[in-house]
mmCIF file of C-alpha atoms in Angstrom:
data_model
loop_
_atom_site.group_PDB
_atom_site.id
_atom_site.type_symbol
_atom_site.label_atom_id
_atom_site.label_comp_id
_atom_site.label_asym_id
_atom_site.label_seq_id
_atom_site.Cartn_x
_atom_site.Cartn_y
_atom_site.Cartn_z
ATOM 1 C CA UNK J 757 0.950 -22.310 -8.062
ATOM 2 C CA UNK J 758 -0.263 -18.758 -8.552
ATOM 3 C CA UNK J 759 0.504 -15.648 -10.572
ATOM 4 C CA UNK J 760 1.260 -12.252 -9.057
ATOM 5 C CA UNK J 761 1.817 -8.939 -10.811
ATOM 6 C CA UNK J 762 5.385 -7.706 -11.042
ATOM 7 C CA UNK J 763 4.399 -4.118 -10.236
ATOM 8 C CA UNK J 764 1.958 -2.213 -8.045
ATOM 9 C CA UNK J 765 -1.227 -0.824 -9.568
ATOM 10 C CA UNK J 766 -0.525 2.665 -10.880
ATOM 11 C CA UNK J 767 -2.796 5.673 -10.949
ATOM 12 C CA UNK J 768 -3.199 5.387 -14.713
ATOM 13 C CA UNK J 769 -4.206 1.716 -14.308
ATOM 14 C CA UNK J 770 -6.921 2.709 -11.875
ATOM 15 C CA UNK J 771 -8.006 5.614 -14.088
ATOM 16 C CA UNK J 772 -8.644 3.163 -16.927
ATOM 17 C CA UNK J 773 -10.851 1.133 -14.584
ATOM 18 C CA UNK J 774 -12.845 4.219 -13.579
ATOM 19 C CA UNK J 775 -13.360 5.252 -17.199
ATOM 20 C CA UNK J 776 -14.343 1.749 -18.291
ATOM 21 C CA UNK J 777 -16.795 1.039 -15.470
ATOM 22 C CA UNK J 778 -18.057 4.484 -14.535
ATOM 23 C CA UNK J 779 -17.532 3.653 -10.866
ATOM 24 C CA UNK J 780 -18.282 6.500 -8.470
ATOM 25 C CA UNK J 781 -18.538 5.839 -4.722
ATOM 26 C CA UNK J 782 -21.739 6.786 -2.931
ATOM 27 C CA UNK J 783 -19.593 8.132 -0.097
ATOM 28 C CA UNK J 784 -16.669 9.907 -1.750
ATOM 29 C CA UNK J 785 -14.918 11.033 1.432
ATOM 30 C CA UNK J 786 -11.146 10.411 1.047
ATOM 31 C CA UNK J 787 -11.694 8.705 -2.325
ATOM 32 C CA UNK J 788 -8.536 9.241 -4.406
ATOM 33 C CA UNK J 789 -7.925 12.361 -2.361
ATOM 34 C CA UNK J 790 -4.638 13.142 -4.113
ATOM 35 C CA UNK J 791 -6.290 13.146 -7.591
ATOM 36 C CA UNK J 792 -7.961 15.949 -9.527
ATOM 37 C CA UNK J 793 -11.751 15.943 -9.218
ATOM 38 C CA UNK J 794 -14.249 17.642 -11.529
ATOM 39 C CA UNK J 795 -17.520 16.478 -10.035
ATOM 40 C CA UNK J 796 -19.601 19.214 -11.633
ATOM 41 C CA UNK J 797 -18.871 17.983 -15.133
ATOM 42 C CA UNK J 798 -19.487 14.349 -14.206
ATOM 43 C CA UNK J 799 -15.983 13.344 -15.189
ATOM 44 C CA UNK J 800 -14.014 10.617 -13.465
ATOM 45 C CA UNK J 801 -11.214 11.749 -11.162
ATOM 46 C CA UNK J 802 -7.844 11.844 -12.897
ATOM 47 C CA UNK J 803 -4.244 11.794 -11.657
ATOM 48 C CA UNK J 804 -2.342 15.049 -11.620
ATOM 49 C CA UNK J 805 -0.045 15.496 -14.594
ATOM 50 C CA UNK J 806 3.238 13.717 -13.999
ATOM 51 C CA UNK J 807 1.805 11.395 -11.333
ATOM 52 C CA UNK J 808 0.290 8.767 -13.627
ATOM 53 C CA UNK J 809 2.984 6.169 -12.821
ATOM 54 C CA UNK J 810 2.780 6.505 -9.052
ATOM 55 C CA UNK J 811 1.012 3.757 -7.075
ATOM 56 C CA UNK J 812 -2.688 4.285 -6.495
ATOM 57 C CA UNK J 813 -3.659 4.923 -2.874
ATOM 58 C CA UNK J 814 -6.746 6.294 -1.102
ATOM 59 C CA UNK J 815 -8.932 3.321 -2.039
ATOM 60 C CA UNK J 816 -10.808 0.971 0.272
ATOM 61 C CA UNK J 817 -10.484 -2.795 0.489
ATOM 62 C CA UNK J 818 -13.755 -3.237 -1.431
ATOM 63 C CA UNK J 819 -12.585 -0.816 -4.125
ATOM 64 C CA UNK J 820 -9.258 -2.611 -4.449
ATOM 65 C CA UNK J 821 -11.099 -5.910 -4.837
ATOM 66 C CA UNK J 822 -13.443 -4.418 -7.446
ATOM 67 C CA UNK J 823 -10.504 -3.182 -9.506
ATOM 68 C CA UNK J 824 -8.876 -6.615 -9.326
ATOM 69 C CA UNK J 825 -12.090 -8.322 -10.456
ATOM 70 C CA UNK J 826 -12.396 -5.926 -13.405
ATOM 71 C CA UNK J 827 -8.801 -6.721 -14.381
ATOM 72 C CA UNK J 828 -9.429 -10.476 -14.109
ATOM 73 C CA UNK J 829 -7.352 -10.809 -10.960
ATOM 74 C CA UNK J 830 -7.666 -10.779 -7.174
ATOM 75 C CA UNK J 831 -5.737 -9.587 -4.140
ATOM 76 C CA UNK J 832 -3.047 -12.008 -2.970
ATOM 77 C CA UNK J 833 -3.433 -14.112 0.145
ATOM 78 C CA UNK J 834 -0.911 -13.179 2.806
ATOM 79 C CA UNK J 835 1.004 -16.430 2.311
ATOM 80 C CA UNK J 836 1.212 -15.790 -1.443
ATOM 81 C CA UNK J 837 2.546 -12.288 -0.831
ATOM 82 C CA UNK J 838 5.019 -13.754 1.654
ATOM 83 C CA UNK J 839 6.371 -16.296 -0.824
ATOM 84 C CA UNK J 840 6.599 -13.735 -3.623
ATOM 85 C CA UNK J 841 8.571 -11.410 -1.332
ATOM 86 C CA UNK J 842 10.679 -13.849 0.660
ATOM 87 C CA UNK J 843 11.288 -16.802 -1.593
ATOM 88 C CA UNK J 844 12.286 -20.001 0.191
ATOM 89 C CA UNK J 845 15.426 -18.900 2.043
ATOM 90 C CA UNK J 846 13.807 -16.907 4.900
ATOM 91 C CA UNK J 847 15.370 -13.603 3.863
ATOM 92 C CA UNK J 848 14.239 -10.506 5.750
ATOM 93 C CA UNK J 849 13.804 -8.285 2.685
ATOM 94 C CA UNK J 850 12.975 -9.126 -0.932
ATOM 95 C CA UNK J 851 16.607 -8.434 -1.947
ATOM 96 C CA UNK J 852 18.381 -10.079 1.018
ATOM 97 C CA UNK J 853 18.934 -9.638 4.751
ATOM 98 C CA UNK J 854 20.133 -6.019 4.977
ATOM 99 C CA UNK J 855 17.922 -2.999 4.611
ATOM 100 C CA UNK J 856 18.759 -0.987 1.521
ATOM 101 C CA UNK J 857 19.863 1.979 3.609
ATOM 102 C CA UNK J 858 22.415 -0.130 5.477
ATOM 103 C CA UNK J 859 23.863 -2.004 2.491
ATOM 104 C CA UNK J 860 26.157 -1.013 -0.334
ATOM 105 C CA UNK J 861 24.868 -0.610 -3.867
ATOM 106 C CA UNK J 862 21.874 1.144 -5.406
ATOM 107 C CA UNK J 863 18.815 2.007 -3.258
ATOM 108 C CA UNK J 864 16.229 -0.732 -3.132
ATOM 109 C CA UNK J 865 13.273 1.178 -1.696
ATOM 110 C CA UNK J 866 12.261 4.777 -1.042
ATOM 111 C CA UNK J 867 14.032 6.696 1.694
ATOM 112 C CA UNK J 868 11.701 6.540 4.722
ATOM 113 C CA UNK J 869 10.323 9.835 5.994
ATOM 114 C CA UNK J 870 9.492 10.630 9.616
ATOM 115 C CA UNK J 871 8.653 14.307 9.231
ATOM 116 C CA UNK J 872 5.445 16.277 9.570
ATOM 117 C CA UNK J 873 4.455 15.851 5.926
ATOM 118 C CA UNK J 874 3.805 12.592 4.068
ATOM 119 C CA UNK J 875 6.276 12.588 1.153
ATOM 120 C CA UNK J 876 5.193 12.024 -2.464
ATOM 121 C CA UNK J 877 5.452 8.451 -3.644
ATOM 122 C CA UNK J 878 8.021 7.543 -6.306
ATOM 123 C CA UNK J 879 6.992 6.036 -9.623
ATOM 124 C CA UNK J 880 6.243 2.329 -9.629
ATOM 125 C CA UNK J 881 9.314 0.343 -10.650
ATOM 126 C CA UNK J 882 11.806 3.093 -9.818
ATOM 127 C CA UNK J 883 13.846 0.760 -7.595
ATOM 128 C CA UNK J 884 13.692 -2.235 -9.940
ATOM 129 C CA UNK J 885 15.548 -4.483 -10.398
ATOM 130 C CA UNK J 886 17.728 -3.682 -7.351
ATOM 131 C CA UNK J 887 14.786 -3.974 -4.953
ATOM 132 C CA UNK J 888 13.072 -6.916 -6.635
ATOM 133 C CA UNK J 889 12.464 -10.249 -4.958
ATOM 134 C CA UNK J 890 14.047 -13.466 -6.144
ATOM 135 C CA UNK J 891 10.956 -13.951 -8.331
ATOM 136 C CA UNK J 892 11.284 -10.519 -9.933
ATOM 137 C CA UNK J 893 8.425 -8.839 -8.052
ATOM 138 C CA UNK J 894 9.072 -5.124 -7.461
ATOM 139 C CA UNK J 895 8.087 -2.568 -4.826
ATOM 140 C CA UNK J 896 7.059 -5.069 -2.185
ATOM 141 C CA UNK J 897 8.281 -3.098 0.829
ATOM 142 C CA UNK J 898 8.671 0.543 1.719
ATOM 143 C CA UNK J 899 6.221 1.973 -0.825
ATOM 144 C CA UNK J 900 2.643 1.519 0.406
ATOM 145 C CA UNK J 901 0.830 -0.848 2.728
ATOM 146 C CA UNK J 902 -0.647 -3.647 0.640
ATOM 147 C CA UNK J 903 -4.015 -5.376 1.210
ATOM 148 C CA UNK J 904 -4.043 -9.164 1.588
ATOM 149 C CA UNK J 905 -6.478 -11.308 3.637
ATOM 150 C CA UNK J 906 -9.547 -10.246 5.577
ATOM 151 C CA UNK J 907 -10.305 -11.680 9.010
ATOM 152 C CA UNK J 908 -13.499 -11.324 10.998
ATOM 153 C CA UNK J 909 -15.298 -12.590 14.073
ATOM 154 C CA UNK J 910 -18.643 -11.788 15.677
ATOM 155 C CA UNK J 911 -17.582 -8.243 16.516
ATOM 156 C CA UNK J 912 -14.796 -6.964 14.261
ATOM 157 C CA UNK J 913 -13.343 -7.128 10.772
ATOM 158 C CA UNK J 914 -9.689 -6.540 9.952
ATOM 159 C CA UNK J 915 -7.432 -6.739 6.909
ATOM 160 C CA UNK J 916 -3.863 -7.967 7.068
ATOM 161 C CA UNK J 917 -1.444 -5.455 5.559
ATOM 162 C CA UNK J 918 2.041 -6.201 4.282
ATOM 163 C CA UNK J 919 4.983 -4.211 2.987
ATOM 164 C CA UNK J 920 4.949 -1.078 5.158
ATOM 165 C CA UNK J 921 5.134 2.409 3.609
ATOM 166 C CA UNK J 922 7.668 5.153 3.045
ATOM 167 C CA UNK J 923 6.145 7.219 5.868
ATOM 168 C CA UNK J 924 7.519 6.097 9.240
ATOM 169 C CA UNK J 925 6.948 8.778 11.894
ATOM 170 C CA UNK J 926 8.402 7.868 15.255
ATOM 171 C CA UNK J 927 7.341 8.643 18.824
ATOM 172 C CA UNK J 928 9.955 10.901 20.415
ATOM 173 C CA UNK J 929 11.415 10.577 23.896
ATOM 174 C CA UNK J 930 9.354 13.612 24.965
ATOM 175 C CA UNK J 931 6.042 11.790 24.520
ATOM 176 C CA UNK J 932 3.607 12.049 26.283
ATOM 177 C CA UNK J 933 5.021 15.011 28.227
ATOM 178 C CA UNK J 934 5.044 17.193 25.121
ATOM 179 C CA UNK J 935 2.591 17.069 22.203
ATOM 180 C CA UNK J 936 3.972 16.124 18.823
ATOM 181 C CA UNK J 937 2.797 15.539 15.279
ATOM 182 C CA UNK J 938 4.696 12.280 14.919
ATOM 183 C CA UNK J 939 2.686 10.147 17.340
ATOM 184 C CA UNK J 940 1.804 7.103 15.272
ATOM 185 C CA UNK J 941 -0.360 4.104 16.037
ATOM 186 C CA UNK J 942 0.787 1.996 13.098
ATOM 187 C CA UNK J 943 4.293 0.545 13.554
ATOM 188 C CA UNK J 944 6.430 -0.004 10.477
ATOM 189 C CA UNK J 945 6.817 -3.551 9.169
ATOM 190 C CA UNK J 946 9.261 -3.435 6.273
ATOM 191 C CA UNK J 947 10.691 -6.877 6.973
ATOM 192 C CA UNK J 948 8.727 -9.415 4.969
ATOM 193 C CA UNK J 949 8.037 -11.658 7.984
ATOM 194 C CA UNK J 950 6.060 -8.867 9.667
ATOM 195 C CA UNK J 951 2.618 -7.411 9.113
ATOM 196 C CA UNK J 952 -0.017 -5.092 10.524
ATOM 197 C CA UNK J 953 -3.784 -5.251 10.748
ATOM 198 C CA UNK J 954 -6.245 -2.474 10.078
ATOM 199 C CA UNK J 955 -9.770 -2.336 11.414
ATOM 200 C CA UNK J 956 -12.449 -2.358 8.718
ATOM 201 C CA UNK J 957 -15.412 -0.045 9.263
ATOM 202 C CA UNK J 958 -16.428 1.593 6.003
ATOM 203 C CA UNK J 959 -14.921 2.657 2.707
ATOM 204 C CA UNK J 960 -14.076 6.206 3.731
ATOM 205 C CA UNK J 961 -12.239 5.032 6.859
ATOM 206 C CA UNK J 962 -10.221 2.447 4.961
ATOM 207 C CA UNK J 963 -9.005 4.840 2.260
ATOM 208 C CA UNK J 964 -5.434 5.814 3.089
#
């Protein structure tokens, strides 16, 4: 048995961690890049007004683990995430077998975007309870890629990511004959039986 949070970590959650611990990365490149920074005054970064309830992004695997440790928790193993999202009936999505944009009823996840600009993230819990899993866990797919297990060998380190994101640019039929902004190396994986892996190099590379 294990416990898992019902909701994603919000920006205000992470701000409390920064204020309590005084954490500042030695290499700040990409760190909380969508927050407000006032480095000259020595203040911690803070979310923009009105964005406090959005999920926190632009943190590395190590920074996500450090937040979890401070909160008395840890990141889920991939099989724990899978059970929390899928239950025991092999459903394809936390709410059933049809994507929310193909089924009747209220939306269950953000509308995917494939444009030139990454859209703003909705508030955590906006699609609850319609998009919740059978165990009541919200925002498992279609919001942000979610860290789970790390794998490594003699040459490389990777982290297994679950849940996909709301940004899903597609390669057009003109590629590679014509250049395009939407070329994307990271396929979507909104179905709960799918995943992706990301290479681990350093904190600034992993922040996304």
